[in-house]
């Protein structure tokens, strides 16, 4: 069978079976009172929103989705007409009509923002209210849970808003440092006390949610009606030092083709800037991927790529579209062979988290950074 043409350069394999496996594991971590809210912002963390959300809804039974902005929300709505979709971030008030049109739930970050959203609509807009309990990013900021509940009560009285929940975001739930654990405890206590104050005021909201991926893994709470699972859905660490639940699998593998193999001599230079010079005879291969595909230039002379189950180091600088690697010890390498940049080949594995550690970032950025020109190939 002839492979599709795009397979002969660089591509990302997306395993839907790994995705379903991860959802099954996460479901078992949650209490019966908590449902998964799948975080699919940033094109499902670089995995491709359309196929991911369709699989999550139809094959995994996911009802709730979280996104960053209205464009992402509309994309999910087109794929999943019956889904509950929450925008975690900011939507300009002039788009309030679109929120109504597509039945999107908007995160409310302040009373002033709530009033601005209401000013241009005549129907009730669904919303969840964000509380800043210590992230310092967006949300209501109050000295006490009582004050916070009072402000929320005022927002609930706005005629054109339908408030359905409150939520917050943990800043250090992925840390086992005692001070950070205490900090997260205070964040959780603040929002649960706020919810209890609202209940005492006879304001009964369907949802309170505060668990992110890290909290799902290590401090699961039955009080959170939704678990906003993000990076763990895709099989990656919230923090590299944090142990993942047993059985989670990376959903994405990144592969490319070897286009050229040649011998070089002592003193020969490789790639831009002549940052690599051979100390002896070597055999090198050119791989058809580069920083324009999302394989960072910061991996120059640092990263390793798998060829025939062997780790082969990058020689010199990563180019826009190509990379050169050392295959001296892999004599069976030939043009047309497949190189694995993220994933497993034989007994060796390179993870997005490993690459992130090489240049001082996180696995999130690695997978989100795989560019649109790299096709996603979905396997069952």
Coordinates of N, CA, C and O in Angstrom, one line a residue, residues 1-136:
X1 N 0.8 -1.2 0.0 CA 0.0 0.0 0.0 C 0.9 1.2 0.0 O 1.9 1.3 0.7
X2 N 0.5 2.2 -0.8 CA 1.3 3.5 -0.9 C 0.9 4.4 0.3 O -0.3 4.6 0.5
X3 N 1.8 4.9 1.1 CA 1.5 5.8 2.2 C 1.2 7.1 1.7 O 1.6 7.6 0.6
X4 N 0.4 7.9 2.4 CA 0.1 9.3 2.0 C 1.4 10.1 1.9 O 2.3 9.8 2.6
X5 N 1.4 11.0 1.0 CA 2.6 11.7 0.7 C 3.2 12.4 1.9 O 4.4 12.5 2.1
X6 N 2.3 12.9 2.8 CA 2.8 13.7 3.9 C 3.6 12.8 4.9 O 4.3 13.3 5.7
X7 N 3.5 11.5 4.8 CA 4.2 10.6 5.7 C 5.7 10.6 5.4 O 6.5 10.0 6.1
X8 N 6.1 11.1 4.3 CA 7.5 11.0 3.8 C 8.3 12.2 4.2 O 9.4 12.4 3.7
X9 N 7.9 13.0 5.2 CA 8.7 14.1 5.7 C 8.7 14.0 7.2 O 9.5 13.4 7.9
X10 N 7.7 14.7 7.9 CA 7.6 14.7 9.3 C 6.1 14.7 9.7 O 5.3 15.3 9.0
X11 N 5.8 14.0 10.8 CA 4.4 13.9 11.2 C 4.4 13.5 12.7 O 5.3 13.1 13.3
X12 N 3.2 13.7 13.2 CA 2.9 13.3 14.6 C 1.9 12.2 14.6 O 0.8 12.4 14.1
X13 N 2.3 11.1 15.2 CA 1.3 10.0 15.4 C 0.5 10.3 16.7 O 1.1 10.5 17.8
X14 N -0.8 10.3 16.6 CA -1.7 10.5 17.7 C -2.5 9.3 18.0 O -3.3 8.8 17.2
X15 N -2.2 8.7 19.2 CA -2.8 7.4 19.5 C -4.1 7.6 20.3 O -4.1 8.0 21.5
X16 N -5.2 7.4 19.6 CA -6.5 7.5 20.3 C -6.7 6.4 21.3 O -7.5 6.6 22.3
X17 N -6.1 5.3 21.2 CA -6.2 4.2 22.2 C -5.5 4.6 23.5 O -6.0 4.4 24.6
X18 N -4.4 5.4 23.3 CA -3.7 5.9 24.5 C -4.5 6.9 25.2 O -4.6 7.0 26.4
X19 N -5.2 7.8 24.4 CA -6.1 8.8 25.0 C -7.2 8.1 25.8 O -7.5 8.5 26.9
X20 N -7.8 7.1 25.2 CA -8.9 6.4 25.9 C -8.4 5.7 27.2 O -9.1 5.7 28.2
X21 N -7.2 5.2 27.1 CA -6.6 4.5 28.3 C -6.4 5.5 29.4 O -6.7 5.3 30.5
X22 N -5.9 6.7 29.0 CA -5.7 7.8 30.0 C -7.0 8.2 30.7 O -7.0 8.5 31.9
X23 N -8.0 8.4 29.9 CA -9.3 8.8 30.4 C -9.8 7.8 31.4 O -10.4 8.1 32.5
X24 N -9.7 6.5 31.1 CA -10.2 5.4 32.0 C -9.5 5.5 33.3 O -10.1 5.3 34.4
X25 N -8.2 5.8 33.3 CA -7.4 5.9 34.5 C -7.8 7.1 35.3 O -8.0 7.0 36.6
X26 N -8.0 8.2 34.7 CA -8.4 9.4 35.4 C -9.8 9.3 36.0 O -10.0 9.7 37.1
X27 N -10.7 8.6 35.3 CA -12.0 8.4 35.9 C -11.9 7.6 37.2 O -12.7 7.9 38.1
X28 N -11.0 6.6 37.2 CA -10.9 5.8 38.4 C -10.3 6.6 39.6 O -10.5 6.3 40.8
X29 N -9.5 7.7 39.3 CA -9.0 8.5 40.3 C -10.0 9.4 41.0 O -9.9 9.8 42.1
X30 N -11.0 9.8 40.2 CA -12.1 10.7 40.7 C -13.1 10.0 41.6 O -13.3 8.8 41.4
X31 N -13.7 10.8 42.4 CA -14.8 10.3 43.2 C -16.1 10.2 42.3 O -16.1 10.8 41.3
X32 N -17.1 9.6 42.8 CA -18.3 9.5 42.0 C -19.0 10.8 41.9 O -19.9 11.0 41.0
X33 N -18.7 11.8 42.7 CA -19.3 13.1 42.6 C -18.5 14.1 41.7 O -18.9 15.2 41.5
X34 N -17.5 13.6 41.1 CA -16.6 14.4 40.2 C -16.6 13.9 38.8 O -16.4 12.7 38.5
X35 N -16.9 14.8 37.8 CA -16.8 14.5 36.4 C -15.6 15.1 35.8 O -15.1 16.2 36.2
X36 N -15.1 14.5 34.7 CA -13.9 15.1 34.0 C -14.4 16.2 33.2 O -15.3 16.1 32.4
X37 N -13.7 17.4 33.3 CA -13.8 18.4 32.3 C -12.5 18.4 31.5 O -11.4 18.8 32.1
X38 N -12.5 18.0 30.3 CA -11.3 17.8 29.5 C -10.9 19.2 29.0 O -11.6 19.9 28.3
X39 N -9.6 19.5 29.3 CA -9.0 20.8 28.9 C -8.4 20.6 27.5 O -7.5 19.8 27.3
X40 N -9.0 21.3 26.5 CA -8.6 21.0 25.1 C -8.2 22.3 24.4 O -8.2 22.5 23.2
X41 N -7.7 23.3 25.2 CA -7.2 24.5 24.7 C -5.9 24.3 23.9 O -5.3 23.2 24.0
X42 N -5.5 25.3 23.1 CA -4.3 25.3 22.3 C -4.3 24.0 21.4 O -3.3 23.3 21.3
X43 N -5.4 23.9 20.7 CA -5.5 22.8 19.7 C -5.3 21.4 20.4 O -4.6 20.6 19.9
X44 N -6.0 21.3 21.6 CA -5.8 20.1 22.4 C -4.4 19.8 22.7 O -3.8 18.7 22.5
X45 N -3.7 20.9 23.2 CA -2.3 20.8 23.6 C -1.4 20.3 22.4 O -0.5 19.5 22.6
X46 N -1.8 20.8 21.2 CA -1.0 20.4 20.0 C -1.4 19.1 19.4 O -0.8 18.7 18.4
X47 N -2.4 18.4 19.9 CA -2.7 17.1 19.4 C -3.8 17.1 18.3 O -4.1 16.1 17.7
X48 N -4.4 18.3 18.1 CA -5.5 18.4 17.1 C -6.8 18.3 17.7 O -7.3 17.3 18.1
X49 N -7.5 19.5 17.8 CA -8.7 19.6 18.6 C -9.9 18.7 18.1 O -10.5 18.0 18.8
X50 N -10.1 18.8 16.8 CA -11.3 18.1 16.2 C -11.3 16.6 16.5 O -12.3 16.1 17.1
X51 N -10.3 15.9 16.2 CA -10.3 14.4 16.4 C -10.2 14.1 17.9 O -10.9 13.1 18.3
X52 N -9.5 14.9 18.7 CA -9.4 14.6 20.1 C -10.8 14.8 20.8 O -11.3 13.9 21.6
X53 N -11.5 15.9 20.5 CA -12.8 16.1 21.2 C -13.8 15.2 20.7 O -14.7 14.7 21.5
X54 N -13.8 14.8 19.5 CA -14.8 13.8 19.0 C -14.6 12.5 19.7 O -15.5 11.8 20.1
X55 N -13.3 12.1 19.8 CA -13.0 10.8 20.6 C -13.4 10.9 22.0 O -14.0 10.0 22.6
X56 N -13.1 12.1 22.7 CA -13.4 12.2 24.1 C -14.9 12.2 24.3 O -15.4 11.5 25.3
X57 N -15.7 12.8 23.4 CA -17.1 12.8 23.6 C -17.8 11.5 23.2 O -18.5 10.9 24.0
X58 N -17.5 11.0 22.0 CA -18.2 9.8 21.5 C -17.7 8.5 22.1 O -18.5 7.6 22.3
X59 N -16.4 8.4 22.4 CA -15.8 7.1 22.8 C -15.5 7.1 24.3 O -15.3 6.0 24.8
X60 N -15.3 8.2 24.9 CA -15.0 8.3 26.3 C -16.1 8.8 27.2 O -15.9 8.8 28.4
X61 N -17.1 9.3 26.6 CA -18.3 9.8 27.4 C -18.0 11.1 28.1 O -18.7 11.4 29.1
X62 N -17.1 11.9 27.6 CA -16.8 13.2 28.2 C -17.9 14.2 27.8 O -18.2 14.4 26.6
X63 N -18.4 14.9 28.8 CA -19.5 15.9 28.5 C -19.0 17.3 28.6 O -19.5 18.2 27.9
X64 N -18.0 17.6 29.5 CA -17.5 18.9 29.8 C -16.2 19.2 29.1 O -15.3 18.3 29.2
X65 N -16.0 20.4 28.5 CA -14.8 20.7 27.9 C -14.4 22.2 28.4 O -15.3 23.0 28.6
X66 N -13.1 22.4 28.5 CA -12.6 23.7 28.9 C -11.6 24.2 27.8 O -10.8 23.4 27.3
X67 N -11.8 25.5 27.4 CA -10.9 26.1 26.4 C -10.5 27.5 26.9 O -10.8 27.9 28.0
X68 N -9.6 28.1 26.1 CA -9.1 29.4 26.5 C -9.8 30.6 25.9 O -9.9 31.6 26.6
X69 N -10.4 30.5 24.7 CA -11.1 31.6 24.1 C -12.2 31.2 23.3 O -12.5 30.0 23.1
X70 N -12.9 32.2 22.7 CA -14.2 31.9 22.0 C -14.0 31.2 20.7 O -14.8 30.3 20.3
X71 N -12.9 31.4 20.0 CA -12.6 30.7 18.8 C -12.5 29.2 19.1 O -13.0 28.3 18.3
X72 N -11.7 28.9 20.1 CA -11.6 27.5 20.5 C -12.9 26.9 20.9 O -13.3 25.7 20.6
X73 N -13.8 27.7 21.6 CA -15.1 27.2 22.1 C -16.0 26.9 20.9 O -16.6 25.8 20.9
X74 N -16.0 27.7 19.9 CA -16.8 27.5 18.7 C -16.3 26.2 18.0 O -17.1 25.4 17.5
X75 N -15.0 26.0 17.9 CA -14.5 24.8 17.3 C -15.0 23.6 18.0 O -15.4 22.6 17.3
X76 N -15.0 23.6 19.3 CA -15.5 22.4 20.0 C -17.0 22.3 19.8 O -17.5 21.2 19.6
X77 N -17.7 23.4 19.8 CA -19.2 23.3 19.6 C -19.5 22.7 18.3 O -20.5 21.9 18.2
X78 N -18.8 23.0 17.2 CA -19.1 22.5 15.9 C -18.9 21.0 15.9 O -19.6 20.2 15.3
X79 N -17.8 20.5 16.6 CA -17.6 19.1 16.7 C -18.6 18.4 17.7 O -18.9 17.2 17.4
X80 N -19.0 19.0 18.7 CA -19.8 18.4 19.8 C -21.0 19.3 20.1 O -20.9 20.1 21.0
X81 N -22.1 19.1 19.4 CA -23.2 20.0 19.5 C -23.8 20.0 20.9 O -24.4 21.0 21.3
X82 N -23.7 18.9 21.7 CA -24.3 18.8 23.0 C -23.4 19.0 24.2 O -23.8 18.8 25.3
X83 N -22.1 19.3 23.9 CA -21.2 19.5 25.0 C -21.4 20.7 25.8 O -22.0 21.7 25.4
X84 N -20.9 20.6 27.1 CA -20.8 21.8 28.0 C -19.4 22.4 27.8 O -18.5 21.7 28.1
X85 N -19.3 23.6 27.4 CA -18.0 24.2 27.0 C -17.8 25.5 27.9 O -18.6 26.4 27.8
X86 N -16.7 25.5 28.6 CA -16.4 26.6 29.5 C -15.2 27.3 28.9 O -14.1 26.7 28.7
X87 N -15.3 28.7 28.7 CA -14.1 29.5 28.4 C -13.5 29.9 29.7 O -14.0 30.7 30.5
X88 N -12.2 29.5 29.9 CA -11.5 29.8 31.2 C -11.0 31.2 31.2 O -10.8 31.8 32.2
X89 N -10.7 31.7 30.0 CA -10.1 33.0 29.9 C -11.1 34.1 29.5 O -12.3 34.0 29.6
X90 N -10.5 35.2 28.8 CA -11.3 36.4 28.6 C -11.9 36.4 27.2 O -11.3 35.9 26.2
X91 N -13.2 36.8 27.2 CA -13.9 37.0 25.9 C -14.3 38.5 25.8 O -14.9 39.0 26.8
X92 N -13.9 39.3 24.8 CA -14.3 40.7 24.7 C -15.8 40.8 24.8 O -16.5 40.0 24.2
X93 N -16.3 41.8 25.6 CA -17.8 41.9 25.8 C -18.6 42.0 24.5 O -19.7 41.6 24.5
X94 N -18.0 42.5 23.4 CA -18.7 42.7 22.2 C -19.0 41.3 21.6 O -19.8 41.2 20.6
X95 N -18.4 40.2 22.1 CA -18.7 38.9 21.6 C -19.7 38.2 22.5 O -19.9 36.9 22.3
X96 N -20.4 38.9 23.4 CA -21.3 38.2 24.3 C -22.4 37.5 23.5 O -22.9 36.5 23.8
X97 N -22.8 38.2 22.4 CA -23.9 37.6 21.5 C -23.5 36.2 21.0 O -24.3 35.3 20.8
X98 N -22.2 36.1 20.6 CA -21.7 34.8 20.1 C -21.7 33.7 21.2 O -21.9 32.6 20.9
X99 N -21.4 34.2 22.4 CA -21.5 33.2 23.6 C -22.9 32.6 23.7 O -23.1 31.4 23.9
X100 N -23.9 33.5 23.5 CA -25.3 33.1 23.6 C -25.6 32.2 22.4 O -26.2 31.1 22.5
X101 N -25.2 32.6 21.2 CA -25.5 31.9 20.0 C -25.0 30.4 20.0 O -25.7 29.5 19.6
X102 N -23.8 30.3 20.6 CA -23.2 28.9 20.6 C -23.3 28.2 21.9 O -22.7 27.1 22.1
X103 N -24.1 28.8 22.8 CA -24.4 28.2 24.1 C -23.1 27.9 24.9 O -22.8 26.8 25.3
X104 N -22.2 28.9 25.0 CA -20.9 28.8 25.6 C -21.0 29.3 27.1 O -21.7 30.3 27.3
X105 N -20.4 28.7 28.0 CA -20.3 29.2 29.4 C -19.0 30.0 29.5 O -17.9 29.6 29.2
X106 N -19.2 31.2 30.0 CA -18.1 32.2 30.1 C -17.6 32.3 31.5 O -18.4 32.4 32.5
X107 N -16.3 32.3 31.7 CA -15.7 32.6 33.0 C -15.8 34.0 33.3 O -15.4 34.9 32.4
X108 N -16.3 34.4 34.4 CA -16.4 35.8 34.9 C -15.3 36.1 35.8 O -15.1 35.4 36.8
X109 N -14.5 37.2 35.5 CA -13.3 37.5 36.3 C -13.5 38.6 37.2 O -12.6 38.9 38.1
X110 N -14.5 39.4 37.1 CA -14.8 40.5 38.0 C -16.3 41.0 37.8 O -16.9 40.7 36.8
X111 N -16.7 41.7 38.8 CA -18.1 42.3 38.7 C -18.2 43.3 37.5 O -19.2 43.3 36.8
X112 N -17.2 44.1 37.3 CA -17.2 45.0 36.2 C -17.3 44.3 34.9 O -18.0 44.7 34.0
X113 N -16.5 43.2 34.8 CA -16.5 42.4 33.5 C -17.9 41.8 33.3 O -18.5 41.8 32.2
X114 N -18.5 41.4 34.4 CA -19.9 40.8 34.3 C -20.9 41.9 33.8 O -21.7 41.6 32.9
X115 N -20.8 43.1 34.3 CA -21.7 44.2 33.8 C -21.4 44.5 32.4 O -22.4 44.7 31.6
X116 N -20.2 44.5 31.9 CA -19.9 44.8 30.5 C -20.5 43.7 29.6 O -21.0 44.0 28.5
X117 N -20.4 42.4 30.0 CA -21.0 41.4 29.2 C -22.5 41.5 29.1 O -23.1 41.3 28.0
X118 N -23.1 41.9 30.2 CA -24.6 42.0 30.2 C -25.1 43.2 29.4 O -26.2 43.2 29.0
X119 N -24.2 44.2 29.2 CA -24.7 45.5 28.6 C -25.2 45.3 27.2 O -26.0 46.1 26.8
X120 N -24.7 44.3 26.5 CA -25.1 44.2 25.1 C -26.0 43.0 24.7 O -26.1 42.7 23.6
X121 N -26.6 42.4 25.7 CA -27.4 41.2 25.5 C -28.7 41.3 26.1 O -28.9 42.1 27.1
X122 N -29.7 40.6 25.6 CA -31.1 40.6 26.2 C -31.5 39.3 26.7 O -32.5 39.2 27.4
X123 N -30.6 38.2 26.5 CA -30.9 36.9 27.1 C -29.9 36.6 28.2 O -28.9 37.3 28.4
X124 N -30.2 35.6 28.9 CA -29.3 35.2 30.1 C -28.1 34.4 29.6 O -28.2 33.4 28.9
X125 N -26.9 34.9 30.0 CA -25.7 34.3 29.6 C -25.2 33.4 30.7 O -25.1 33.7 31.9
X126 N -24.9 32.2 30.3 CA -24.4 31.2 31.3 C -22.9 31.5 31.7 O -22.1 31.9 30.8
X127 N -22.6 31.3 32.9 CA -21.3 31.7 33.4 C -20.8 30.9 34.6 O -21.7 30.4 35.4
X128 N -19.5 30.8 34.8 CA -18.9 30.4 36.1 C -18.1 31.5 36.5 O -17.4 32.2 35.7
X129 N -18.0 31.7 37.8 CA -17.2 32.9 38.4 C -15.9 32.4 38.8 O -15.8 31.5 39.6
X130 N -14.8 33.1 38.3 CA -13.5 32.7 38.7 C -13.0 33.5 40.0 O -13.2 34.7 40.1
X131 N -12.4 32.7 40.9 CA -11.9 33.3 42.2 C -10.4 33.2 42.2 O -9.9 32.1 41.9
X132 N -9.7 34.3 42.4 CA -8.3 34.3 42.5 C -7.9 34.0 44.0 O -8.0 34.8 44.8
X133 N -7.6 32.7 44.2 CA -7.3 32.3 45.6 C -5.8 32.3 45.9 O -5.3 31.8 46.9
X134 N -5.0 32.7 44.9 CA -3.6 32.7 45.1 C -2.7 32.5 43.8 O -1.5 32.5 43.9
X135 N -3.4 32.4 42.7 CA -2.6 32.3 41.4 C -2.1 33.6 41.0 O -1.1 33.8 40.3
X136 N -2.9 34.7 41.3 CA -2.5 36.1 40.9 C -2.7 36.4 39.5 O -2.0 37.2 38.9

